[in-house]
Coordinates of C-alpha atoms in Angstrom, one line a residue:
Chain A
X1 CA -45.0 67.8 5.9
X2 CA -48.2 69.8 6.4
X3 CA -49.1 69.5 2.5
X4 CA -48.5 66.0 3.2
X5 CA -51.2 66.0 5.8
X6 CA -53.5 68.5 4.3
X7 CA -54.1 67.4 1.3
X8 CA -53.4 63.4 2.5
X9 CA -57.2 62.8 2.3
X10 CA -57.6 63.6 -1.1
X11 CA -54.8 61.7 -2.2
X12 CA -56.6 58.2 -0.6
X13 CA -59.7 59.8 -2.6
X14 CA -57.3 59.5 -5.9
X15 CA -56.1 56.1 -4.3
X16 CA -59.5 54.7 -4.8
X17 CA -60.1 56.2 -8.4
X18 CA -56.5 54.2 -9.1
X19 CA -57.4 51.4 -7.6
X20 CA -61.0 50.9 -8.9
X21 CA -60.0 51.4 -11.7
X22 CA -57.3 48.7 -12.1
X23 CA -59.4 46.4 -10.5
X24 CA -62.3 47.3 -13.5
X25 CA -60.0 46.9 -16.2
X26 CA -58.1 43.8 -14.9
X27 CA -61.4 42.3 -14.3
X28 CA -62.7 42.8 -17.7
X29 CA -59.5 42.4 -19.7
X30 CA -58.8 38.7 -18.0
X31 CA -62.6 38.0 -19.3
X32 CA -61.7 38.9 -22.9
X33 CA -58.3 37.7 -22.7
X34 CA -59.4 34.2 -22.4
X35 CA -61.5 33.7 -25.9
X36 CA -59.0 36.3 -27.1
X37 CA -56.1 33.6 -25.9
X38 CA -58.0 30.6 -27.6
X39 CA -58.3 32.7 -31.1
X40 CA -54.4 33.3 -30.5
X41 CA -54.0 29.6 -30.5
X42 CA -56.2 28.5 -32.9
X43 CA -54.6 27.5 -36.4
X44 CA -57.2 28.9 -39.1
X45 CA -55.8 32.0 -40.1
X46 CA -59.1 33.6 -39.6
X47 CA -59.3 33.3 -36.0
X48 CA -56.0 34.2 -35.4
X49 CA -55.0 36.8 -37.9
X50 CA -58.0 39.6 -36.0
X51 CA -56.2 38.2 -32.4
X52 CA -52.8 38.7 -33.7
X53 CA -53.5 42.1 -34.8
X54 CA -54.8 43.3 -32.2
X55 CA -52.2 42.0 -29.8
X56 CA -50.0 43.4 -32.0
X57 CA -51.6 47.1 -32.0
X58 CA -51.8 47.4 -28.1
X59 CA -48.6 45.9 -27.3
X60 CA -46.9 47.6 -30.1
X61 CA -47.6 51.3 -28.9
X62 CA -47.4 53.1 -25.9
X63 CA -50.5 53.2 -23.8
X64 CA -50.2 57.0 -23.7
X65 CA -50.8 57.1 -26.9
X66 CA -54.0 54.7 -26.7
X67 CA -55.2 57.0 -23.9
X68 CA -55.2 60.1 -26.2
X69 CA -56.3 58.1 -29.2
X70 CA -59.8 57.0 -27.5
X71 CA -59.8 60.5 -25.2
X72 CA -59.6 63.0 -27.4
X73 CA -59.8 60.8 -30.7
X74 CA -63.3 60.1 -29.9
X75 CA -64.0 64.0 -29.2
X76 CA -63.5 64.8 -33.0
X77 CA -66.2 61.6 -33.7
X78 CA -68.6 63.3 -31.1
X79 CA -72.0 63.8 -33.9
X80 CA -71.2 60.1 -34.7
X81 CA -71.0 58.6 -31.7
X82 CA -73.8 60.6 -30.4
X83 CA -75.5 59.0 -33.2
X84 CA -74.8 55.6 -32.1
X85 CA -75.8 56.7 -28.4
X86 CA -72.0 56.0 -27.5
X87 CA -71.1 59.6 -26.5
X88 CA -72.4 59.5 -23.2
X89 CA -70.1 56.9 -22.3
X90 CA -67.2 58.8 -24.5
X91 CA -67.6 62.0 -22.7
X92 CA -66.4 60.8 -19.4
X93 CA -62.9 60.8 -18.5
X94 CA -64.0 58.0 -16.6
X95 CA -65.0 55.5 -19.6
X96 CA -62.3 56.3 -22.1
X97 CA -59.6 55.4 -19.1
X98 CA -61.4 52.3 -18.6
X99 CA -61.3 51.4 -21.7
X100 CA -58.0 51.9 -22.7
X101 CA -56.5 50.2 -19.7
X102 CA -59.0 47.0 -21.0
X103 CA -57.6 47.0 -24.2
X104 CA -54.2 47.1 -23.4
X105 CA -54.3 44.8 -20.3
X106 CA -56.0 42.5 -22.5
X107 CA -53.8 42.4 -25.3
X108 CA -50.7 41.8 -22.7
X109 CA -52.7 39.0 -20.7
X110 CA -54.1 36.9 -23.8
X111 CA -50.0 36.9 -24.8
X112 CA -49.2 35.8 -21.2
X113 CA -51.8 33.0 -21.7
X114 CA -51.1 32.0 -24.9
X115 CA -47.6 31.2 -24.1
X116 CA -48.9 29.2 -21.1
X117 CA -51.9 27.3 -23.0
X118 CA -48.3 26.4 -25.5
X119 CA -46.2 25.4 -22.6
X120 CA -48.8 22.7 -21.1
X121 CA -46.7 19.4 -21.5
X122 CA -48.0 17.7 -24.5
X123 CA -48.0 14.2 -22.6
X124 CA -50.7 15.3 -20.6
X125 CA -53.2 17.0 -23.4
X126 CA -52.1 13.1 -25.1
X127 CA -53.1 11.4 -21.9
X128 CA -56.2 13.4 -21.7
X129 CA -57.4 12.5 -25.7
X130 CA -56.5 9.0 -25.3
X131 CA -59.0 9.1 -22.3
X132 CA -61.5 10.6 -25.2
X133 CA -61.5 14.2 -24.2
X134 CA -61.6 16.8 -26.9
X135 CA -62.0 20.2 -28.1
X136 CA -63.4 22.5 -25.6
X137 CA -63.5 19.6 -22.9
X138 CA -60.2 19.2 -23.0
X139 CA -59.5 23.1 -22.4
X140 CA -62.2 23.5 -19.9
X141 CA -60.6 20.2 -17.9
X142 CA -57.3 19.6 -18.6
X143 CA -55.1 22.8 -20.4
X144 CA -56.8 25.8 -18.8
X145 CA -56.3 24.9 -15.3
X146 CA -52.6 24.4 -15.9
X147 CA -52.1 27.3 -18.3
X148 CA -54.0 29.7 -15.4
X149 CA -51.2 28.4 -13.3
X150 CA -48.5 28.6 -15.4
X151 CA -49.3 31.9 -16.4
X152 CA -49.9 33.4 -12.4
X153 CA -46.3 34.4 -12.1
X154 CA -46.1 36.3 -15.4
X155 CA -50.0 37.8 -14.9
X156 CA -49.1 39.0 -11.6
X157 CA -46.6 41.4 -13.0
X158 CA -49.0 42.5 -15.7
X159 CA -51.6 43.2 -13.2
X160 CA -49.0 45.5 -11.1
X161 CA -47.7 47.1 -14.1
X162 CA -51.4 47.8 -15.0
X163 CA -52.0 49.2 -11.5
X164 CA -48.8 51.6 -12.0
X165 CA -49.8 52.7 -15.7
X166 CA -53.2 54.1 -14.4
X167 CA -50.7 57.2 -13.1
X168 CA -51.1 58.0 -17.0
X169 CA -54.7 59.1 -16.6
X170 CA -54.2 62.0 -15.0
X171 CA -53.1 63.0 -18.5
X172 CA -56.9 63.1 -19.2
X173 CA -57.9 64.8 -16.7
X174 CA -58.9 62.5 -14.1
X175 CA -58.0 63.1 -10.6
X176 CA -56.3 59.7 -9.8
X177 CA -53.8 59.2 -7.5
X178 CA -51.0 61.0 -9.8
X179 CA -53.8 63.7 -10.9
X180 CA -54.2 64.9 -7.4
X181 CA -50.4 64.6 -6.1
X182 CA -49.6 66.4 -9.7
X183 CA -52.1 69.4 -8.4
X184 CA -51.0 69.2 -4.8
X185 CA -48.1 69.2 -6.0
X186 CA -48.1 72.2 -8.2
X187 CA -50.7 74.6 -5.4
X188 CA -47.8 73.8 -1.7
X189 CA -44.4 73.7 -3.8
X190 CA -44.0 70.8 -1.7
X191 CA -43.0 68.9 -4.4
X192 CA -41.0 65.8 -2.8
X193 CA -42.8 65.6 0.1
X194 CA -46.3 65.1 -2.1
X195 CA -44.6 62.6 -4.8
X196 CA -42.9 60.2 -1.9
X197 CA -46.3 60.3 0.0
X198 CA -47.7 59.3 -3.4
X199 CA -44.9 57.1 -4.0
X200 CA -45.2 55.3 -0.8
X201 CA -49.5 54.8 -1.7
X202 CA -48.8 53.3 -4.7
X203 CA -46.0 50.9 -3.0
X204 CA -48.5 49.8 -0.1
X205 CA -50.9 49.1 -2.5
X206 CA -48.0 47.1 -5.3
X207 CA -47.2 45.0 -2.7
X208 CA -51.0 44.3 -1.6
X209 CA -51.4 43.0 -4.9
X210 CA -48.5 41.4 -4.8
X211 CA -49.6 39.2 -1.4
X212 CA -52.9 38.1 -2.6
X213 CA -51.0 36.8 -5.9
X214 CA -48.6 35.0 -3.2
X215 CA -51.4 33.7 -1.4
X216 CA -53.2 32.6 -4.7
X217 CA -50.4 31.0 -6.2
X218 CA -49.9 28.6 -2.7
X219 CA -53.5 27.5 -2.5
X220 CA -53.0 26.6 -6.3
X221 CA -49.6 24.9 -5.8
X222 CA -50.9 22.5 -3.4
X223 CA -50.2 19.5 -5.5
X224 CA -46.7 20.2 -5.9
X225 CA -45.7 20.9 -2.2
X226 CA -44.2 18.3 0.5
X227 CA -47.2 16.3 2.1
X228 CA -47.3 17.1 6.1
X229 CA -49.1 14.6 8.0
X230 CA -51.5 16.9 10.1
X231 CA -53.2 13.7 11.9
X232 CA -50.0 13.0 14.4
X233 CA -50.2 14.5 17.9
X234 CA -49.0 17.3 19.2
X235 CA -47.1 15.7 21.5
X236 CA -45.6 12.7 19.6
X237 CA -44.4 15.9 17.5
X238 CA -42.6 17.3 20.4
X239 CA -40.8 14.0 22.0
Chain B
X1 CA 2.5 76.0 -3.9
X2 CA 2.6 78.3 -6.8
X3 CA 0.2 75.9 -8.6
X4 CA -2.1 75.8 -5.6
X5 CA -2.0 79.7 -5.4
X6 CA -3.3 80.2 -8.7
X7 CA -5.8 77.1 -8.3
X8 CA -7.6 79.5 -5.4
X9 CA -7.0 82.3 -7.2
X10 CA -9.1 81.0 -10.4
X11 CA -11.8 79.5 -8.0
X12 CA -11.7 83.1 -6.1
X13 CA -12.6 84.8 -9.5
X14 CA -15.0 82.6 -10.5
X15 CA -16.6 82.8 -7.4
X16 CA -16.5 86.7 -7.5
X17 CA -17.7 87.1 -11.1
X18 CA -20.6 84.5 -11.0
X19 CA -22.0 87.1 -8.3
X20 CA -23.1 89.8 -10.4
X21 CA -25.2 89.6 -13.2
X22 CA -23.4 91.0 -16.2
X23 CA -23.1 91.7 -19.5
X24 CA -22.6 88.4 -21.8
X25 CA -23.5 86.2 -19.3
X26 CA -25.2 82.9 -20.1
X27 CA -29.3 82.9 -18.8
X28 CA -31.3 79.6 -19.7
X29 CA -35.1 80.8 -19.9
X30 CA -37.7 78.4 -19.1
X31 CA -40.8 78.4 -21.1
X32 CA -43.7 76.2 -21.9
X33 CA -44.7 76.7 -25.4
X34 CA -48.0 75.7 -25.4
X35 CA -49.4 78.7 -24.7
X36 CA -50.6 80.7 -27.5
X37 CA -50.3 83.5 -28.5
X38 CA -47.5 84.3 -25.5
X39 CA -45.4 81.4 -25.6
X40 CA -45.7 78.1 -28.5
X41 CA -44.2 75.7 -30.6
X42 CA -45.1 76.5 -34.3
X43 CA -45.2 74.1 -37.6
X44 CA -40.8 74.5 -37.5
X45 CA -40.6 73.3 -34.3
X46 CA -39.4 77.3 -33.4
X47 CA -40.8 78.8 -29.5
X48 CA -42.7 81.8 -30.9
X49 CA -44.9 84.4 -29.3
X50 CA -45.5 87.1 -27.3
X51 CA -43.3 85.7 -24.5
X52 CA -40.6 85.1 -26.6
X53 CA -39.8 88.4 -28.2
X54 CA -40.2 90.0 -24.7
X55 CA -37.4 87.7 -23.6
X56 CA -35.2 87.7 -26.8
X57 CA -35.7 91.5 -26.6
X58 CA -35.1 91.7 -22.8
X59 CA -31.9 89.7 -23.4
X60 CA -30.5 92.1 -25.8
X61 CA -31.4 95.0 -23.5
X62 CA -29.3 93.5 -20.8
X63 CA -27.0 92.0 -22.4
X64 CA -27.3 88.0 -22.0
X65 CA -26.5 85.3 -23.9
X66 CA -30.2 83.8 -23.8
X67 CA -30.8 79.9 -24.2
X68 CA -34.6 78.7 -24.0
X69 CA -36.0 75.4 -22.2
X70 CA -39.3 74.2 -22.8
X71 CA -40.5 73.2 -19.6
X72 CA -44.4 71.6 -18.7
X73 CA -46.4 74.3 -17.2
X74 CA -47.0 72.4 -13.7
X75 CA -43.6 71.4 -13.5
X76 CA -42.0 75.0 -14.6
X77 CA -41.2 76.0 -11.0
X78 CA -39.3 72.8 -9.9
X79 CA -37.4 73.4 -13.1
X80 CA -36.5 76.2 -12.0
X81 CA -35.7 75.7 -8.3
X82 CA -33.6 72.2 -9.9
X83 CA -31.5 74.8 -11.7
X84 CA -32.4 73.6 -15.4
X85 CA -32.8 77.5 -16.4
X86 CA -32.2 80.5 -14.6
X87 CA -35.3 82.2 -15.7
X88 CA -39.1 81.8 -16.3
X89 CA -40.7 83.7 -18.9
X90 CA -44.0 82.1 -19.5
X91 CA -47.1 84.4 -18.7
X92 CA -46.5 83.9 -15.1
X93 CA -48.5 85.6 -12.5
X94 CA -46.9 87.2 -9.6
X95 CA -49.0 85.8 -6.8
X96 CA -48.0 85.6 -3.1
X97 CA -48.5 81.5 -3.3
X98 CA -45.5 81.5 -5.8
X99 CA -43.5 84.1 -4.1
X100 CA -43.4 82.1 -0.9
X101 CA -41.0 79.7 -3.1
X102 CA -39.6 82.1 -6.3
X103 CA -38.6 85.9 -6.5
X104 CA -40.1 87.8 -9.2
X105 CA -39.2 90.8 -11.4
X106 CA -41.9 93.9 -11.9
X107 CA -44.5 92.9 -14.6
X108 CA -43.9 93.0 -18.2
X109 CA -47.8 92.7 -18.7
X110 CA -50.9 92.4 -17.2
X111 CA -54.2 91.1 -18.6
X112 CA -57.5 90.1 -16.9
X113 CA -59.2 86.4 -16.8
X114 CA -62.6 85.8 -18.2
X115 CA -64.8 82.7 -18.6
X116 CA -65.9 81.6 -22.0
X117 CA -68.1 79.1 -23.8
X118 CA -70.1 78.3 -26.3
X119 CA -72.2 80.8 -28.2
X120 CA -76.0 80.8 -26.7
X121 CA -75.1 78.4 -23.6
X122 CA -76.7 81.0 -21.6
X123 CA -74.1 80.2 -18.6
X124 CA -73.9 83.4 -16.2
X125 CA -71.1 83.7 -13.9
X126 CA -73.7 83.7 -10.5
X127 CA -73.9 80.9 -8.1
X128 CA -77.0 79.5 -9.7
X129 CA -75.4 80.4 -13.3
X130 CA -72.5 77.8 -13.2
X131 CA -74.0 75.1 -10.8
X132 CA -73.3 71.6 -11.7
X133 CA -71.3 73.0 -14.8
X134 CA -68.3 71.3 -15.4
X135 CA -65.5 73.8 -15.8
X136 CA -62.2 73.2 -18.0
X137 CA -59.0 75.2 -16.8
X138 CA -55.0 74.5 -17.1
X139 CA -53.1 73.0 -14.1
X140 CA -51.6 74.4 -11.4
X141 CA -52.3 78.3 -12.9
X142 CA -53.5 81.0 -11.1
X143 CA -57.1 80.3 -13.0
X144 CA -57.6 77.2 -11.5
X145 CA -56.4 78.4 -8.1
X146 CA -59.5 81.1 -8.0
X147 CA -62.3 78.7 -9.7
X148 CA -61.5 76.2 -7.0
X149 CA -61.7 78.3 -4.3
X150 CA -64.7 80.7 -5.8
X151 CA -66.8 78.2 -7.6
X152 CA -65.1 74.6 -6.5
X153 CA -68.3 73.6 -4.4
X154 CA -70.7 74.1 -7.5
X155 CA -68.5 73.3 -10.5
X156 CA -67.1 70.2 -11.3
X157 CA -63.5 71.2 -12.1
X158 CA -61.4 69.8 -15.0
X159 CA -57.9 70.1 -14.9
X160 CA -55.6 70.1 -17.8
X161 CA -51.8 70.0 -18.6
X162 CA -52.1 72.1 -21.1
X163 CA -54.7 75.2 -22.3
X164 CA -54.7 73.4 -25.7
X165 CA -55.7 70.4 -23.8
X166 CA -58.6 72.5 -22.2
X167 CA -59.9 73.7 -25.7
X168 CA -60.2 70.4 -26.9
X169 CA -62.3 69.2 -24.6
X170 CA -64.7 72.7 -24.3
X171 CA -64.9 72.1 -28.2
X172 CA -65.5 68.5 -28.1
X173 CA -68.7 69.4 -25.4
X174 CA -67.0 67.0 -22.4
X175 CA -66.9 70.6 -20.3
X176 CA -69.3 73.4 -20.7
X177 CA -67.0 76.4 -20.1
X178 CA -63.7 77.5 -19.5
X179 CA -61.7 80.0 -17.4
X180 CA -58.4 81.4 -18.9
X181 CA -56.2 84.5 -19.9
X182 CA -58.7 86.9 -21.8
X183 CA -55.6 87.4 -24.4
X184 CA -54.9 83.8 -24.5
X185 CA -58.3 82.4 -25.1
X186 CA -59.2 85.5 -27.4
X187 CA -56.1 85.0 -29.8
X188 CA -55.4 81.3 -29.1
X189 CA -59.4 79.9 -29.5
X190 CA -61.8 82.4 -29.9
X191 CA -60.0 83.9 -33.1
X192 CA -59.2 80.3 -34.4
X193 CA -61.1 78.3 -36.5
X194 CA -62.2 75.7 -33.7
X195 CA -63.1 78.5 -31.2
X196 CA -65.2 80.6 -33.8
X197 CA -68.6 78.9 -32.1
X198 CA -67.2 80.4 -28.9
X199 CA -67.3 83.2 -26.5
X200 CA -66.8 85.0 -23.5
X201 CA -69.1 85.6 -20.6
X202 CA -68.9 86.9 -17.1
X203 CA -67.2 90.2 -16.0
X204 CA -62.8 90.6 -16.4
X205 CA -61.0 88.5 -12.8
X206 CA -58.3 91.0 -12.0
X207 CA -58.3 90.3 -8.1
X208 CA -55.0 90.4 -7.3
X209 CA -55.3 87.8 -4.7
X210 CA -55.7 84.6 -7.2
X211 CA -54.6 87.0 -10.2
X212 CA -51.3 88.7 -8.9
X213 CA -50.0 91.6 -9.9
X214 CA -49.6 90.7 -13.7
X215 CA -47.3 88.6 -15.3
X216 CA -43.4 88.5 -14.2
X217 CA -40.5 87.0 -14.7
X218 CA -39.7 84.3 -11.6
X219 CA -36.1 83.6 -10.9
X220 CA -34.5 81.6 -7.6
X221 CA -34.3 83.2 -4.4
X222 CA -31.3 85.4 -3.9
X223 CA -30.5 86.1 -6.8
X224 CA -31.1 89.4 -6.9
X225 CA -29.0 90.6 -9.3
X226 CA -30.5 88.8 -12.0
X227 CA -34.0 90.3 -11.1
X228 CA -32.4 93.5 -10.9
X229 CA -30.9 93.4 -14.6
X230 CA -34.3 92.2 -15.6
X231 CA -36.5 94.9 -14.1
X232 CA -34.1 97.5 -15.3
X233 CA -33.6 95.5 -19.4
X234 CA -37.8 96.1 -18.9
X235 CA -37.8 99.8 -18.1
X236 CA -35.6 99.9 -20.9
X237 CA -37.6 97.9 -23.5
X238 CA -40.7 100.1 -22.5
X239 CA -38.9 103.6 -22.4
X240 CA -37.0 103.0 -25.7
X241 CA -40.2 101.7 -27.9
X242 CA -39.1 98.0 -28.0
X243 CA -42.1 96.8 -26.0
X244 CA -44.7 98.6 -28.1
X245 CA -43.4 97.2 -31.4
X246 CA -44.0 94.1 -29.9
X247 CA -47.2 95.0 -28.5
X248 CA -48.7 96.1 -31.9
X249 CA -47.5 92.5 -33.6
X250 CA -49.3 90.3 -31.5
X251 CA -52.3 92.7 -30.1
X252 CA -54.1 96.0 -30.8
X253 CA -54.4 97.1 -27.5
X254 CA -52.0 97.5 -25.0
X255 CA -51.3 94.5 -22.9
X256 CA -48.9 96.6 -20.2
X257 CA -52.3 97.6 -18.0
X258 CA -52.3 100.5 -15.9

């Protein structure tokens, strides 16, 4: 127990590296998974041939691999990319995590939300053309809105499963969450103690995540729940 | 009854003979095999290296039936303590951190740490030298365990699962030095083709504090026996000529220390 302790403040140091760095890659990936989505959809074979590729690279192969591929990929490219000016950003740890993480997450949500933009009943995209709204109207009013909700469930599990697949960065160095438990870990002996304080982060945090999803999901459910007439009394309520 | 007489009387054996280490007994060694030129994995898929014929040729001296694991360096002691080998024989230093949880046998060799990087850095190994330098070193070894608490203040330190791992990244610029086995960087980087742009600096780390005593083999706790036939296969592999043979494949100096 006294590794736990002693080295306890380091670990919520790794906690935050973890967590800012789902919340980074989450953020960005569900901004490029949304055009990324659309191109999915879209029926010219130009549009979605790059999309499918690409969804079909990063959900095809382990993230593991991705992380080595851009870490220490990009360190045989280094007189390249310094000659593009990229090899400042390459040469972090940092970056190449981040950026991984993007990819991937973003590959995984545009799938999640193309098969929500699909399962939007049809009578209601009908009912919105025959009221005269098309093309990006259409999506911005009518088929996104429901297709973010349809897709919350699923997306809340990608954005967990993303939060527990940053353990993989250690791999690269960084001192995450993993990286420090892993070198913790490896200095006391105290090997369960360290992984089930570890173990025990990560689950506090999973089901954080997991609440504000909860919480997200009833303000956007509204619609569908009972009506409960709030202007009645107290005390009609209670005779 | 009979049957139940002999049942006890087999289990009493067992129990008896699994005591003693002994001639033809089965030892699982645990190794990492990343670790060149001591312990790795060549082009076959074969452990080779300096490790490796130590252990093959301590085996024979004692007798066992050797098996080899390959193990991840910073999981190579909970291997060991979860009873997947019997043995380690990895380059491992015999420092009183590890002893507190593993026994260890006398050293089979015994070679100094040194920094390195690359050729015309100008990095010194002084306060001033290394500050805000970002240092590459392997995981849970007894390198990183003295540059954190030397030099962990000035240095960003970069920790690795692998040496290999280290190298790649000291090549690729992301750290500006490294701290390692003299013999390992000097045979697995300096003397490759990727290290030829490198080289050490700094004076030899022997204190035995972070550096131990040398290398040893670490085996559970009470089982003595098995470190005993160990220490006694070494004698015998360095009295009968064995050990130098190896020596002069792999290095020419000698690698014992004094």
């Amino acid at each position: 127990m006294d590794a736990v302790w002693k080295y306890l403040p380091k670990m919520l140091e790794g906690a935050m590296v973890t967590v800012e760095i789902t919340a980074i890659s989450v953020l960005i990936g569900l901004i490029f998974a949304i055009p990324m989505a659309l191109l999915r959809v879209s029926r010219n074979p130009l549009l979605w041939g790059p999309a499918y590729g690409f969804i079909l690279y990063f959900r095809g192969t382990p993230l593991l691999v991705q992380i080595f591929l851009i870490y220490y990929g990009s360190g045989q490219f280094r007189v390249e990319l310094e000659a593009l000016g990229l090899w400042a950003f390459f040469r972090e740890a940092w970056f190449c995590a981040v950026l991984s993480l993007t990819l991937n997450t973003t590959a995984y949500t545009a799938e999640i939300l193309r098969g929500s933009i699909r399962s939007v009943p049809h009578g209601e995209v009908e009912a919105a053309r025959s009221c005269g709204m098309m093309g990006w109207l259409l999506y911005r009013r009518i088929i996104l809105p429901k297709a973010f909700r349809l897709a919350l469930p699923a997306y809340s599990n990608e954005v967990v499963f993303l939060f527990q697949a940053t353990s993989l960065v250690s791999i690269i160095s960084l001192m995450d969450l993993t990286g420090v438990a892993r070198v913790a870990a490896a200095r006391s002996f105290a090997i369960y103690e360290i992984y089930i304080a570890a173990g025990a982060i990560y689950l506090i945090v999973t089901y954080g995540i997991l609440y504000i999803f909860k919480k997200v999901e009833f303000r956007l459910s509204g619609h569908l729940r009972e009506r409960v007439d709030n202007d009645l009394p107290v005390t009609t309520v209670l005779r | 009854m009979r049957r139940l007489i002999s049942v006890l009387a087999a289990v009493l054996a067992v129990t008896f003979m699994t005591g003693a280490a002994q001639a033809g007994q089965k030892v699982k060694i645990g190794t990492e095999g990343a670790y060149p030129p001591f312990n790795s994995i060549d082009k076959d898929g074969k452990l080779v290296g300096f490790d490796i014929d130590i252990a093959n040729a301590l085996c024979d001296a004692a007798g066992f039936e050797c098996e080899f694991v390959v193990q991840d360096w910073d999981g190579i002691i909970p291997g060991l303590l979860a009873k997947k080998y019997d043995a380690i024989i990895a380059s491992m230093s015999i420092t009183d951190e590890r002893k507190e949880k593993v026994d260890f046998t006398n050293k089979y060799y015994n070679t100094p740490g040194k920094f390195f990087a690359r050729k015309g850095s100008g990095l010194e190994v002084t306060p001033e030298g290394l500050k805000g330098k970002t240092i590459a070193v392997q995981r849970a070894t007894t390198h990183e365990n003295f540059l954190t608490d030397n030099y962990g203040s000035i240095v960003t330190v970069k920790s690795y699962a692998t040496q290999d791992e280290a190298y790649l990244d000291i090549v690729s610029g992301r750290a500006d030095a490294g701290i390692a086995d003299s013999v390992a960087v000097m045979d697995g980087f300096l003397n490759t083709d990727q290290g030829k742009d490198f080289q050490f600096f700094g004076p030899d780390f022997t204190d035995p504090k972070w550096f131990g005593e040398g290398a040893g083999i670490a085996i559970r706790k009470g089982e003595g026996d098995l470190v005993n036939a160990f220490n006694a296969a070494i004698a015998k592999i360095r009295a009968d000529g064995t050990y130098a043979k190896i020596n002069a494949k792999y290095f020419d100096f000698d690698v014992y220390g004094k």
